[in-house]
């Protein structure tokens, strides 16, 4: 296991888009090691999720999970999940705005509009097909992480930059309210 270096905005790997993982490669030691290292990195960084391009690997792999996370004190719990080659399909057109941050965009928060409900298909790390529906915060995390696979960051999804805040100001003027 290893803690990987997180790419920050401006690094081309965050913008280039990621390649699918051939299903027969999922069981390989390289991919399994990458997933283990991503999990260790996410925990070390106190992140809610991490996409492979954020650790300089242009492959379509995301992980996420929230128990009680100091970065997201009000967030509902989301099960620890590994998605390989995910597809995300909105269910209905209802959207909601809420705060997001990103390990690749350090020390900032901004309000982002996301679909409230999405259907997800992917491969799991055990090579089995996953299919599930995600709502609310879980749906938000899935959309945020899967965007990274297409070279999109949450700033691109903000309807306005008006809410963009540095973390200390976010904590002082938003969380403390
Ligand atoms: Ni992110």
PDB file of C-alpha atoms and ligand atoms in Angstrom:
ATOM      1  CA  UNK A   1       0.000   0.000   0.000  1.00  0.00           C
ATOM      2  CA  UNK A   2       1.123   3.507  -0.693  1.00  0.00           C
ATOM      3  CA  UNK A   3      -0.182   7.018  -0.360  1.00  0.00           C
ATOM      4  CA  UNK A   4      -0.223   8.562  -3.834  1.00  0.00           C
ATOM      5  CA  UNK A   5       0.411  12.163  -4.803  1.00  0.00           C
ATOM      6  CA  UNK A   6      -2.788  14.029  -5.670  1.00  0.00           C
ATOM      7  CA  UNK A   7      -2.770  16.055  -8.908  1.00  0.00           C
ATOM      8  CA  UNK A   8      -3.867  19.674  -8.528  1.00  0.00           C
ATOM      9  CA  UNK A   9      -5.849  21.724 -11.032  1.00  0.00           C
ATOM     10  CA  UNK A  10      -3.580  22.775 -13.879  1.00  0.00           C
ATOM     11  CA  UNK A  11      -2.071  19.310 -14.269  1.00  0.00           C
ATOM     12  CA  UNK A  12      -3.114  18.056 -17.729  1.00  0.00           C
ATOM     13  CA  UNK A  13      -4.068  14.602 -16.386  1.00  0.00           C
ATOM     14  CA  UNK A  14      -7.140  16.194 -14.763  1.00  0.00           C
ATOM     15  CA  UNK A  15      -8.387  17.485 -18.120  1.00  0.00           C
ATOM     16  CA  UNK A  16      -7.485  14.818 -20.651  1.00  0.00           C
ATOM     17  CA  UNK A  17     -10.166  12.203 -19.927  1.00  0.00           C
ATOM     18  CA  UNK A  18      -9.520   8.603 -18.877  1.00  0.00           C
ATOM     19  CA  UNK A  19      -9.392   5.263 -20.698  1.00  0.00           C
ATOM     20  CA  UNK A  20     -11.633   2.294 -19.859  1.00  0.00           C
ATOM     21  CA  UNK A  21     -10.103  -0.633 -17.980  1.00  0.00           C
ATOM     22  CA  UNK A  22     -10.420  -3.855 -20.011  1.00  0.00           C
ATOM     23  CA  UNK A  23     -12.642  -6.123 -17.868  1.00  0.00           C
ATOM     24  CA  UNK A  24     -10.049  -8.911 -18.015  1.00  0.00           C
ATOM     25  CA  UNK A  25      -7.494  -6.524 -16.450  1.00  0.00           C
ATOM     26  CA  UNK A  26      -9.594  -5.802 -13.323  1.00  0.00           C
ATOM     27  CA  UNK A  27      -8.167  -8.801 -11.438  1.00  0.00           C
ATOM     28  CA  UNK A  28      -4.569  -7.909 -12.355  1.00  0.00           C
ATOM     29  CA  UNK A  29      -2.168  -7.049  -9.510  1.00  0.00           C
ATOM     30  CA  UNK A  30      -1.586  -3.605 -11.064  1.00  0.00           C
ATOM     31  CA  UNK A  31      -5.265  -2.591 -10.983  1.00  0.00           C
ATOM     32  CA  UNK A  32      -5.887  -4.157  -7.553  1.00  0.00           C
ATOM     33  CA  UNK A  33      -2.810  -2.360  -6.178  1.00  0.00           C
ATOM     34  CA  UNK A  34      -3.969   0.921  -7.709  1.00  0.00           C
ATOM     35  CA  UNK A  35      -7.372   0.555  -6.016  1.00  0.00           C
ATOM     36  CA  UNK A  36      -5.744  -0.239  -2.647  1.00  0.00           C
ATOM     37  CA  UNK A  37      -3.462   2.776  -3.004  1.00  0.00           C
ATOM     38  CA  UNK A  38      -6.385   5.018  -3.996  1.00  0.00           C
ATOM     39  CA  UNK A  39      -8.305   3.873  -0.881  1.00  0.00           C
ATOM     40  CA  UNK A  40      -5.317   4.601   1.339  1.00  0.00           C
ATOM     41  CA  UNK A  41      -4.826   8.001  -0.317  1.00  0.00           C
ATOM     42  CA  UNK A  42      -8.495   8.958   0.091  1.00  0.00           C
ATOM     43  CA  UNK A  43      -8.395   8.127   3.801  1.00  0.00           C
ATOM     44  CA  UNK A  44      -5.097   9.980   4.275  1.00  0.00           C
ATOM     45  CA  UNK A  45      -6.506  13.069   2.532  1.00  0.00           C
ATOM     46  CA  UNK A  46      -9.870  12.913   4.377  1.00  0.00           C
ATOM     47  CA  UNK A  47     -11.602  12.838   0.992  1.00  0.00           C
ATOM     48  CA  UNK A  48     -15.144  11.685   0.250  1.00  0.00           C
ATOM     49  CA  UNK A  49     -14.003  10.260  -3.074  1.00  0.00           C
ATOM     50  CA  UNK A  50     -11.130   9.965  -5.477  1.00  0.00           C
ATOM     51  CA  UNK A  51     -10.857   9.322  -9.215  1.00  0.00           C
ATOM     52  CA  UNK A  52      -7.798   7.686 -10.768  1.00  0.00           C
ATOM     53  CA  UNK A  53      -6.850  10.782 -12.831  1.00  0.00           C
ATOM     54  CA  UNK A  54      -6.468  12.621  -9.499  1.00  0.00           C
ATOM     55  CA  UNK A  55      -3.550  10.306  -8.726  1.00  0.00           C
ATOM     56  CA  UNK A  56      -2.081  10.758 -12.225  1.00  0.00           C
ATOM     57  CA  UNK A  57      -3.589   7.573 -13.686  1.00  0.00           C
ATOM     58  CA  UNK A  58      -5.840   8.126 -16.721  1.00  0.00           C
ATOM     59  CA  UNK A  59      -8.062   5.092 -16.133  1.00  0.00           C
ATOM     60  CA  UNK A  60     -11.812   4.989 -15.547  1.00  0.00           C
ATOM     61  CA  UNK A  61     -11.767   4.054 -11.858  1.00  0.00           C
ATOM     62  CA  UNK A  62     -13.392   5.972  -9.003  1.00  0.00           C
ATOM     63  CA  UNK A  63     -13.744   5.251  -5.311  1.00  0.00           C
ATOM     64  CA  UNK A  64     -15.823   6.987  -2.677  1.00  0.00           C
ATOM     65  CA  UNK A  65     -17.243   6.503   0.765  1.00  0.00           C
ATOM     66  CA  UNK A  66     -18.262   8.665   3.685  1.00  0.00           C
ATOM     67  CA  UNK A  67     -18.587   7.523   7.268  1.00  0.00           C
ATOM     68  CA  UNK A  68     -18.129  10.512   9.470  1.00  0.00           C
ATOM     69  CA  UNK A  69     -15.852  12.861   7.628  1.00  0.00           C
ATOM     70  CA  UNK A  70     -14.528  16.071   9.205  1.00  0.00           C
ATOM     71  CA  UNK A  71     -14.543  17.691   5.755  1.00  0.00           C
ATOM     72  CA  UNK A  72     -18.284  16.994   5.381  1.00  0.00           C
ATOM     73  CA  UNK A  73     -19.693  17.216   8.914  1.00  0.00           C
ATOM     74  CA  UNK A  74     -23.331  17.255   7.804  1.00  0.00           C
ATOM     75  CA  UNK A  75     -23.065  14.673   5.057  1.00  0.00           C
ATOM     76  CA  UNK A  76     -25.073  11.475   5.159  1.00  0.00           C
ATOM     77  CA  UNK A  77     -23.110   8.227   5.154  1.00  0.00           C
ATOM     78  CA  UNK A  78     -22.283   6.742   1.765  1.00  0.00           C
ATOM     79  CA  UNK A  79     -21.067   3.135   1.450  1.00  0.00           C
ATOM     80  CA  UNK A  80     -17.426   2.576   0.493  1.00  0.00           C
ATOM     81  CA  UNK A  81     -17.606   1.826  -3.225  1.00  0.00           C
ATOM     82  CA  UNK A  82     -15.231   1.090  -6.102  1.00  0.00           C
ATOM     83  CA  UNK A  83     -16.541   1.751  -9.631  1.00  0.00           C
ATOM     84  CA  UNK A  84     -14.677   0.704 -12.772  1.00  0.00           C
ATOM     85  CA  UNK A  85     -15.839   2.020 -16.166  1.00  0.00           C
ATOM     86  CA  UNK A  86     -18.946   3.588 -14.604  1.00  0.00           C
ATOM     87  CA  UNK A  87     -21.887   4.995 -16.522  1.00  0.00           C
ATOM     88  CA  UNK A  88     -24.141   7.522 -14.790  1.00  0.00           C
ATOM     89  CA  UNK A  89     -27.650   8.194 -16.090  1.00  0.00           C
ATOM     90  CA  UNK A  90     -29.907  10.844 -14.529  1.00  0.00           C
ATOM     91  CA  UNK A  91     -33.308   9.616 -13.324  1.00  0.00           C
ATOM     92  CA  UNK A  92     -35.717  12.463 -14.001  1.00  0.00           C
ATOM     93  CA  UNK A  93     -34.537  16.020 -14.361  1.00  0.00           C
ATOM     94  CA  UNK A  94     -34.661  17.181 -10.743  1.00  0.00           C
ATOM     95  CA  UNK A  95     -31.489  18.961  -9.672  1.00  0.00           C
ATOM     96  CA  UNK A  96     -30.290  20.382  -6.378  1.00  0.00           C
ATOM     97  CA  UNK A  97     -27.537  22.787  -5.410  1.00  0.00           C
ATOM     98  CA  UNK A  98     -25.115  22.059  -2.615  1.00  0.00           C
ATOM     99  CA  UNK A  99     -21.543  22.670  -1.558  1.00  0.00           C
ATOM    100  CA  UNK A 100     -18.663  20.689  -3.003  1.00  0.00           C
ATOM    101  CA  UNK A 101     -14.934  20.613  -2.643  1.00  0.00           C
ATOM    102  CA  UNK A 102     -12.243  18.597  -4.383  1.00  0.00           C
ATOM    103  CA  UNK A 103      -8.828  17.302  -3.368  1.00  0.00           C
ATOM    104  CA  UNK A 104      -7.506  18.560  -6.723  1.00  0.00           C
ATOM    105  CA  UNK A 105      -8.826  22.079  -6.031  1.00  0.00           C
ATOM    106  CA  UNK A 106      -7.516  22.541  -2.493  1.00  0.00           C
ATOM    107  CA  UNK A 107      -9.019  24.874   0.091  1.00  0.00           C
ATOM    108  CA  UNK A 108     -12.044  25.977  -1.938  1.00  0.00           C
ATOM    109  CA  UNK A 109     -15.758  25.256  -1.737  1.00  0.00           C
ATOM    110  CA  UNK A 110     -18.527  26.148  -4.144  1.00  0.00           C
ATOM    111  CA  UNK A 111     -22.192  25.413  -4.751  1.00  0.00           C
ATOM    112  CA  UNK A 112     -22.840  22.995  -7.596  1.00  0.00           C
ATOM    113  CA  UNK A 113     -26.073  21.870  -9.207  1.00  0.00           C
ATOM    114  CA  UNK A 114     -26.372  18.068  -9.614  1.00  0.00           C
ATOM    115  CA  UNK A 115     -29.040  15.571 -10.512  1.00  0.00           C
ATOM    116  CA  UNK A 116     -30.768  14.358  -7.348  1.00  0.00           C
ATOM    117  CA  UNK A 117     -31.124  10.776  -8.564  1.00  0.00           C
ATOM    118  CA  UNK A 118     -28.942   8.723 -10.929  1.00  0.00           C
ATOM    119  CA  UNK A 119     -28.683   5.143 -12.149  1.00  0.00           C
ATOM    120  CA  UNK A 120     -25.161   3.751 -12.060  1.00  0.00           C
ATOM    121  CA  UNK A 121     -23.670   0.764 -13.820  1.00  0.00           C
ATOM    122  CA  UNK A 122     -20.031  -0.252 -13.416  1.00  0.00           C
ATOM    123  CA  UNK A 123     -17.720  -3.137 -12.726  1.00  0.00           C
ATOM    124  CA  UNK A 124     -16.759  -3.794  -9.118  1.00  0.00           C
ATOM    125  CA  UNK A 125     -13.194  -4.580  -8.102  1.00  0.00           C
ATOM    126  CA  UNK A 126     -14.212  -8.248  -7.920  1.00  0.00           C
ATOM    127  CA  UNK A 127     -15.059  -8.142 -11.634  1.00  0.00           C
ATOM    128  CA  UNK A 128     -18.808  -8.338 -11.053  1.00  0.00           C
ATOM    129  CA  UNK A 129     -21.274  -5.978 -12.708  1.00  0.00           C
ATOM    130  CA  UNK A 130     -22.814  -3.390 -10.416  1.00  0.00           C
ATOM    131  CA  UNK A 131     -26.124  -1.680 -11.023  1.00  0.00           C
ATOM    132  CA  UNK A 132     -27.768   0.606  -8.509  1.00  0.00           C
ATOM    133  CA  UNK A 133     -29.675   3.845  -8.006  1.00  0.00           C
ATOM    134  CA  UNK A 134     -28.118   6.651  -5.957  1.00  0.00           C
ATOM    135  CA  UNK A 135     -29.956   9.605  -4.398  1.00  0.00           C
ATOM    136  CA  UNK A 136     -29.080  12.940  -2.860  1.00  0.00           C
ATOM    137  CA  UNK A 137     -25.546  13.147  -1.410  1.00  0.00           C
ATOM    138  CA  UNK A 138     -24.631   9.710  -2.767  1.00  0.00           C
ATOM    139  CA  UNK A 139     -25.755  10.813  -6.255  1.00  0.00           C
ATOM    140  CA  UNK A 140     -23.753  14.030  -5.862  1.00  0.00           C
ATOM    141  CA  UNK A 141     -20.560  12.157  -4.957  1.00  0.00           C
ATOM    142  CA  UNK A 142     -20.991   9.738  -7.883  1.00  0.00           C
ATOM    143  CA  UNK A 143     -21.479  12.601 -10.347  1.00  0.00           C
ATOM    144  CA  UNK A 144     -18.529  14.567  -8.962  1.00  0.00           C
ATOM    145  CA  UNK A 145     -16.150  11.602  -9.120  1.00  0.00           C
ATOM    146  CA  UNK A 146     -17.290  10.324 -12.516  1.00  0.00           C
ATOM    147  CA  UNK A 147     -16.908  13.836 -13.969  1.00  0.00           C
ATOM    148  CA  UNK A 148     -13.168  13.503 -13.270  1.00  0.00           C
ATOM    149  CA  UNK A 149     -13.059  10.615 -15.770  1.00  0.00           C
ATOM    150  CA  UNK A 150     -14.167  13.037 -18.490  1.00  0.00           C
ATOM    151  CA  UNK A 151     -11.758  15.792 -17.463  1.00  0.00           C
ATOM    152  CA  UNK A 152     -14.482  17.833 -15.733  1.00  0.00           C
ATOM    153  CA  UNK A 153     -14.089  19.455 -12.292  1.00  0.00           C
ATOM    154  CA  UNK A 154     -16.848  20.881 -10.105  1.00  0.00           C
ATOM    155  CA  UNK A 155     -15.902  24.448 -10.969  1.00  0.00           C
ATOM    156  CA  UNK A 156     -17.061  23.733 -14.541  1.00  0.00           C
ATOM    157  CA  UNK A 157     -20.498  22.791 -13.169  1.00  0.00           C
ATOM    158  CA  UNK A 158     -21.033  25.909 -11.049  1.00  0.00           C
ATOM    159  CA  UNK A 159     -23.827  28.052 -12.451  1.00  0.00           C
ATOM    160  CA  UNK A 160     -22.144  31.078 -10.945  1.00  0.00           C
ATOM    161  CA  UNK A 161     -18.799  31.721  -9.248  1.00  0.00           C
ATOM    162  CA  UNK A 162     -20.588  33.829  -6.651  1.00  0.00           C
ATOM    163  CA  UNK A 163     -20.484  31.119  -3.966  1.00  0.00           C
ATOM    164  CA  UNK A 164     -16.823  30.163  -4.515  1.00  0.00           C
ATOM    165  CA  UNK A 165     -15.216  30.433  -1.076  1.00  0.00           C
ATOM    166  CA  UNK A 166     -11.924  29.729   0.595  1.00  0.00           C
ATOM    167  CA  UNK A 167     -12.185  27.056   3.262  1.00  0.00           C
ATOM    168  CA  UNK A 168     -11.698  29.305   6.334  1.00  0.00           C
ATOM    169  CA  UNK A 169     -14.371  31.712   5.048  1.00  0.00           C
ATOM    170  CA  UNK A 170     -16.667  28.786   4.192  1.00  0.00           C
ATOM    171  CA  UNK A 171     -16.273  27.479   7.735  1.00  0.00           C
ATOM    172  CA  UNK A 172     -16.817  30.912   9.233  1.00  0.00           C
ATOM    173  CA  UNK A 173     -19.724  32.216   7.136  1.00  0.00           C
ATOM    174  CA  UNK A 174     -21.503  29.061   5.929  1.00  0.00           C
ATOM    175  CA  UNK A 175     -20.868  26.163   8.328  1.00  0.00           C
ATOM    176  CA  UNK A 176     -21.033  28.285  11.472  1.00  0.00           C
ATOM    177  CA  UNK A 177     -24.480  29.622  10.579  1.00  0.00           C
TER     178      UNK A 177
HETATM  179 NI1  LIG B   1     -12.877  15.976  -7.108  1.00  0.00          NI
END
